[in-house]
Amino acid sequence: MDCIFCKIIKGEIPSTKLYEDDEFIVIKDVNPQAPVHLLAIPKEHFASVAELDDERAVVVGKMIKKLAEIAKEKGLDDGFRIITNKGKHGCQSVAHLHLHLLGGRQLDEKMG
Ligand code: AMP
């Protein structure tokens, strides 16, 4: 499958990995939009939150928990944002579910 995140997970494309377990990885975004911009990516390929089932939702919950822990380790005590994009209107550019962690500066109040 021609998926850039699957290739990163398999080690076929380099990435800066901050965390890995059996279910997901956390890497640095290659085009950071904030001083801290990380991506949590499940190892199972599925496109977006629209494809969640109960099992996948548990993994996504663990991804959120891990990102919050990393945010604490990185000293983002003034706050941060965790988001996921879905489809064209959501500006999703990689069709493999991922969560963005953004922080380290004042983020925009407007969400869209
Ligand atoms: P989205 O627009 O929500 O689908 O986010 C995709 C994100 O993946 C963007 O923020 C990209 O900068 C990021 N990205 C694309 N290719 C890579 C890569 N090879 N390594 C790390 N991040 C990437």
PDB file of C-alpha atoms and ligand atoms in Angstrom:
ATOM      1  CA  MET A   1       0.000   0.000   0.000  1.00  0.00           C
ATOM      2  CA  ASP A   2       1.358   3.387  -0.980  1.00  0.00           C
ATOM      3  CA  CYS A   3       0.962   5.093   2.390  1.00  0.00           C
ATOM      4  CA  ILE A   4       3.721   7.360   3.676  1.00  0.00           C
ATOM      5  CA  PHE A   5       2.875   6.641   7.328  1.00  0.00           C
ATOM      6  CA  CYS A   6       2.883   2.864   6.733  1.00  0.00           C
ATOM      7  CA  LYS A   7       6.346   3.294   5.213  1.00  0.00           C
ATOM      8  CA  ILE A   8       7.494   5.282   8.266  1.00  0.00           C
ATOM      9  CA  ILE A   9       6.101   2.558  10.560  1.00  0.00           C
ATOM     10  CA  LYS A  10       7.985  -0.115   8.571  1.00  0.00           C
ATOM     11  CA  GLY A  11      11.176   1.978   8.689  1.00  0.00           C
ATOM     12  CA  GLU A  12      11.253   2.429   4.912  1.00  0.00           C
ATOM     13  CA  ILE A  13      11.145   6.229   5.298  1.00  0.00           C
ATOM     14  CA  PRO A  14      13.165   7.939   8.044  1.00  0.00           C
ATOM     15  CA  SER A  15      11.456   9.764  10.893  1.00  0.00           C
ATOM     16  CA  THR A  16      12.315  11.205  14.273  1.00  0.00           C
ATOM     17  CA  LYS A  17      10.576   8.784  16.598  1.00  0.00           C
ATOM     18  CA  LEU A  18       9.844   9.815  20.184  1.00  0.00           C
ATOM     19  CA  TYR A  19       7.823   6.749  21.196  1.00  0.00           C
ATOM     20  CA  GLU A  20       6.860   3.332  19.868  1.00  0.00           C
ATOM     21  CA  ASP A  21       4.894   0.370  21.184  1.00  0.00           C
ATOM     22  CA  ASP A  22       2.960  -2.491  19.567  1.00  0.00           C
ATOM     23  CA  GLU A  23       0.034  -0.238  18.689  1.00  0.00           C
ATOM     24  CA  PHE A  24       1.328   3.187  17.658  1.00  0.00           C
ATOM     25  CA  ILE A  25       4.264   5.507  17.148  1.00  0.00           C
ATOM     26  CA  VAL A  26       4.872   9.173  17.962  1.00  0.00           C
ATOM     27  CA  ILE A  27       7.083  11.119  15.545  1.00  0.00           C
ATOM     28  CA  LYS A  28       8.059  14.723  14.858  1.00  0.00           C
ATOM     29  CA  ASP A  29       6.047  16.362  12.083  1.00  0.00           C
ATOM     30  CA  VAL A  30       8.379  17.076   9.151  1.00  0.00           C
ATOM     31  CA  ASN A  31       6.765  20.496   8.577  1.00  0.00           C
ATOM     32  CA  PRO A  32       6.162  21.820  12.096  1.00  0.00           C
ATOM     33  CA  GLN A  33       3.434  24.423  12.608  1.00  0.00           C
ATOM     34  CA  ALA A  34       4.493  25.139  16.196  1.00  0.00           C
ATOM     35  CA  PRO A  35       7.667  24.715  18.310  1.00  0.00           C
ATOM     36  CA  VAL A  36       6.295  21.315  19.344  1.00  0.00           C
ATOM     37  CA  HIS A  37       4.456  19.493  16.546  1.00  0.00           C
ATOM     38  CA  LEU A  38       4.208  15.728  16.914  1.00  0.00           C
ATOM     39  CA  LEU A  39       2.113  13.052  15.243  1.00  0.00           C
ATOM     40  CA  ALA A  40       0.720   9.947  16.920  1.00  0.00           C
ATOM     41  CA  ILE A  41       0.047   7.262  14.309  1.00  0.00           C
ATOM     42  CA  PRO A  42      -1.551   3.835  14.847  1.00  0.00           C
ATOM     43  CA  LYS A  43       0.324   0.906  13.304  1.00  0.00           C
ATOM     44  CA  GLU A  44      -2.894  -0.414  11.816  1.00  0.00           C
ATOM     45  CA  HIS A  45      -3.732   1.394   8.577  1.00  0.00           C
ATOM     46  CA  PHE A  46      -7.156   3.017   8.511  1.00  0.00           C
ATOM     47  CA  ALA A  47      -8.032   6.356   7.025  1.00  0.00           C
ATOM     48  CA  SER A  48      -9.573   8.491   9.733  1.00  0.00           C
ATOM     49  CA  VAL A  49     -11.862   8.777  12.751  1.00  0.00           C
ATOM     50  CA  ALA A  50     -14.710   7.818  10.423  1.00  0.00           C
ATOM     51  CA  GLU A  51     -13.323   4.256  10.454  1.00  0.00           C
ATOM     52  CA  LEU A  52     -13.132   3.893  14.241  1.00  0.00           C
ATOM     53  CA  ASP A  53     -14.557   0.805  15.920  1.00  0.00           C
ATOM     54  CA  ASP A  54     -14.407   0.015  19.633  1.00  0.00           C
ATOM     55  CA  GLU A  55     -10.961  -1.614  19.418  1.00  0.00           C
ATOM     56  CA  ARG A  56      -9.436   1.211  17.393  1.00  0.00           C
ATOM     57  CA  ALA A  57     -11.014   3.772  19.729  1.00  0.00           C
ATOM     58  CA  VAL A  58      -9.126   2.213  22.642  1.00  0.00           C
ATOM     59  CA  VAL A  59      -5.836   2.662  20.760  1.00  0.00           C
ATOM     60  CA  VAL A  60      -6.703   6.284  19.934  1.00  0.00           C
ATOM     61  CA  GLY A  61      -7.445   6.854  23.624  1.00  0.00           C
ATOM     62  CA  LYS A  62      -3.979   5.529  24.474  1.00  0.00           C
ATOM     63  CA  MET A  63      -2.483   7.812  21.820  1.00  0.00           C
ATOM     64  CA  ILE A  64      -4.171  10.855  23.412  1.00  0.00           C
ATOM     65  CA  LYS A  65      -2.912   9.797  26.852  1.00  0.00           C
ATOM     66  CA  LYS A  66       0.649   9.385  25.545  1.00  0.00           C
ATOM     67  CA  LEU A  67       0.601  12.762  23.783  1.00  0.00           C
ATOM     68  CA  ALA A  68      -0.571  14.436  27.007  1.00  0.00           C
ATOM     69  CA  GLU A  69       2.310  12.740  28.875  1.00  0.00           C
ATOM     70  CA  ILE A  70       4.819  13.907  26.259  1.00  0.00           C
ATOM     71  CA  ALA A  71       3.352  17.437  26.447  1.00  0.00           C
ATOM     72  CA  LYS A  72       4.005  17.396  30.193  1.00  0.00           C
ATOM     73  CA  GLU A  73       7.562  16.107  29.682  1.00  0.00           C
ATOM     74  CA  LYS A  74       8.157  18.899  27.183  1.00  0.00           C
ATOM     75  CA  GLY A  75       6.964  21.501  29.679  1.00  0.00           C
ATOM     76  CA  LEU A  76       3.873  22.616  27.784  1.00  0.00           C
ATOM     77  CA  ASP A  77       2.372  23.798  31.053  1.00  0.00           C
ATOM     78  CA  ASP A  78       0.577  26.728  29.418  1.00  0.00           C
ATOM     79  CA  GLY A  79      -1.392  24.338  27.214  1.00  0.00           C
ATOM     80  CA  PHE A  80      -1.421  22.586  23.883  1.00  0.00           C
ATOM     81  CA  ARG A  81      -3.806  21.241  21.246  1.00  0.00           C
ATOM     82  CA  ILE A  82      -4.495  17.692  20.029  1.00  0.00           C
ATOM     83  CA  ILE A  83      -6.371  17.485  16.731  1.00  0.00           C
ATOM     84  CA  THR A  84      -7.169  15.091  13.910  1.00  0.00           C
ATOM     85  CA  ASN A  85      -8.237  16.055  10.404  1.00  0.00           C
ATOM     86  CA  LYS A  86     -10.746  14.120   8.296  1.00  0.00           C
ATOM     87  CA  GLY A  87     -11.193  14.412   4.545  1.00  0.00           C
ATOM     88  CA  LYS A  88     -11.076  17.364   2.167  1.00  0.00           C
ATOM     89  CA  HIS A  89     -12.950  19.885   4.306  1.00  0.00           C
ATOM     90  CA  GLY A  90     -10.847  18.860   7.296  1.00  0.00           C
ATOM     91  CA  CYS A  91      -7.656  19.409   5.237  1.00  0.00           C
ATOM     92  CA  GLN A  92      -6.469  15.829   5.761  1.00  0.00           C
ATOM     93  CA  SER A  93      -3.437  15.270   3.517  1.00  0.00           C
ATOM     94  CA  VAL A  94      -2.370  11.776   4.636  1.00  0.00           C
ATOM     95  CA  ALA A  95      -5.154   9.162   4.589  1.00  0.00           C
ATOM     96  CA  HIS A  96      -3.883   7.185   7.604  1.00  0.00           C
ATOM     97  CA  LEU A  97      -5.373   8.359  10.884  1.00  0.00           C
ATOM     98  CA  HIS A  98      -3.053  10.517  12.967  1.00  0.00           C
ATOM     99  CA  LEU A  99      -3.312  12.908  15.887  1.00  0.00           C
ATOM    100  CA  HIS A 100      -1.402  16.183  15.889  1.00  0.00           C
ATOM    101  CA  LEU A 101       0.052  17.571  19.126  1.00  0.00           C
ATOM    102  CA  LEU A 102       0.737  21.302  18.779  1.00  0.00           C
ATOM    103  CA  GLY A 103       2.243  23.492  21.448  1.00  0.00           C
ATOM    104  CA  GLY A 104       5.031  25.773  22.581  1.00  0.00           C
ATOM    105  CA  ARG A 105       3.372  29.013  21.416  1.00  0.00           C
ATOM    106  CA  GLN A 106       0.005  30.760  21.672  1.00  0.00           C
ATOM    107  CA  LEU A 107      -2.213  28.927  19.175  1.00  0.00           C
ATOM    108  CA  ASP A 108      -4.960  30.642  17.160  1.00  0.00           C
ATOM    109  CA  GLU A 109      -8.319  31.024  18.863  1.00  0.00           C
ATOM    110  CA  LYS A 110     -10.080  30.323  15.570  1.00  0.00           C
ATOM    111  CA  MET A 111     -10.266  26.626  14.836  1.00  0.00           C
ATOM    112  CA  GLY A 112     -10.906  26.848  11.137  1.00  0.00           C
TER     113      GLY A 112
HETATM  114  P1  AMP B   1      -2.897  16.108   7.834  1.00  0.00           P
HETATM  115  O1  AMP B   1      -2.863  17.311   6.930  1.00  0.00           O
HETATM  116  O2  AMP B   1      -3.742  16.260   9.046  1.00  0.00           O
HETATM  117  O3  AMP B   1      -3.192  14.851   7.049  1.00  0.00           O
HETATM  118  O4  AMP B   1      -1.420  15.969   8.415  1.00  0.00           O
HETATM  119  C1  AMP B   1      -0.394  15.299   7.765  1.00  0.00           C
HETATM  120  C2  AMP B   1       0.873  15.731   8.428  1.00  0.00           C
HETATM  121  O5  AMP B   1       1.888  14.808   8.093  1.00  0.00           O
HETATM  122  C3  AMP B   1       1.371  17.119   7.993  1.00  0.00           C
HETATM  123  O6  AMP B   1       1.458  17.961   9.134  1.00  0.00           O
HETATM  124  C4  AMP B   1       2.718  16.829   7.367  1.00  0.00           C
HETATM  125  O7  AMP B   1       3.668  17.829   7.640  1.00  0.00           O
HETATM  126  C5  AMP B   1       3.093  15.518   8.005  1.00  0.00           C
HETATM  127  N1  AMP B   1       4.011  14.698   7.248  1.00  0.00           N
HETATM  128  C6  AMP B   1       3.934  14.369   5.926  1.00  0.00           C
HETATM  129  N2  AMP B   1       4.965  13.579   5.587  1.00  0.00           N
HETATM  130  C7  AMP B   1       5.691  13.374   6.708  1.00  0.00           C
HETATM  131  C8  AMP B   1       6.884  12.665   7.007  1.00  0.00           C
HETATM  132  N3  AMP B   1       7.544  11.958   6.057  1.00  0.00           N
HETATM  133  N4  AMP B   1       7.369  12.695   8.270  1.00  0.00           N
HETATM  134  C9  AMP B   1       6.710  13.390   9.227  1.00  0.00           C
HETATM  135  N5  AMP B   1       5.585  14.083   9.016  1.00  0.00           N
HETATM  136  C10 AMP B   1       5.090  14.094   7.768  1.00  0.00           C
END
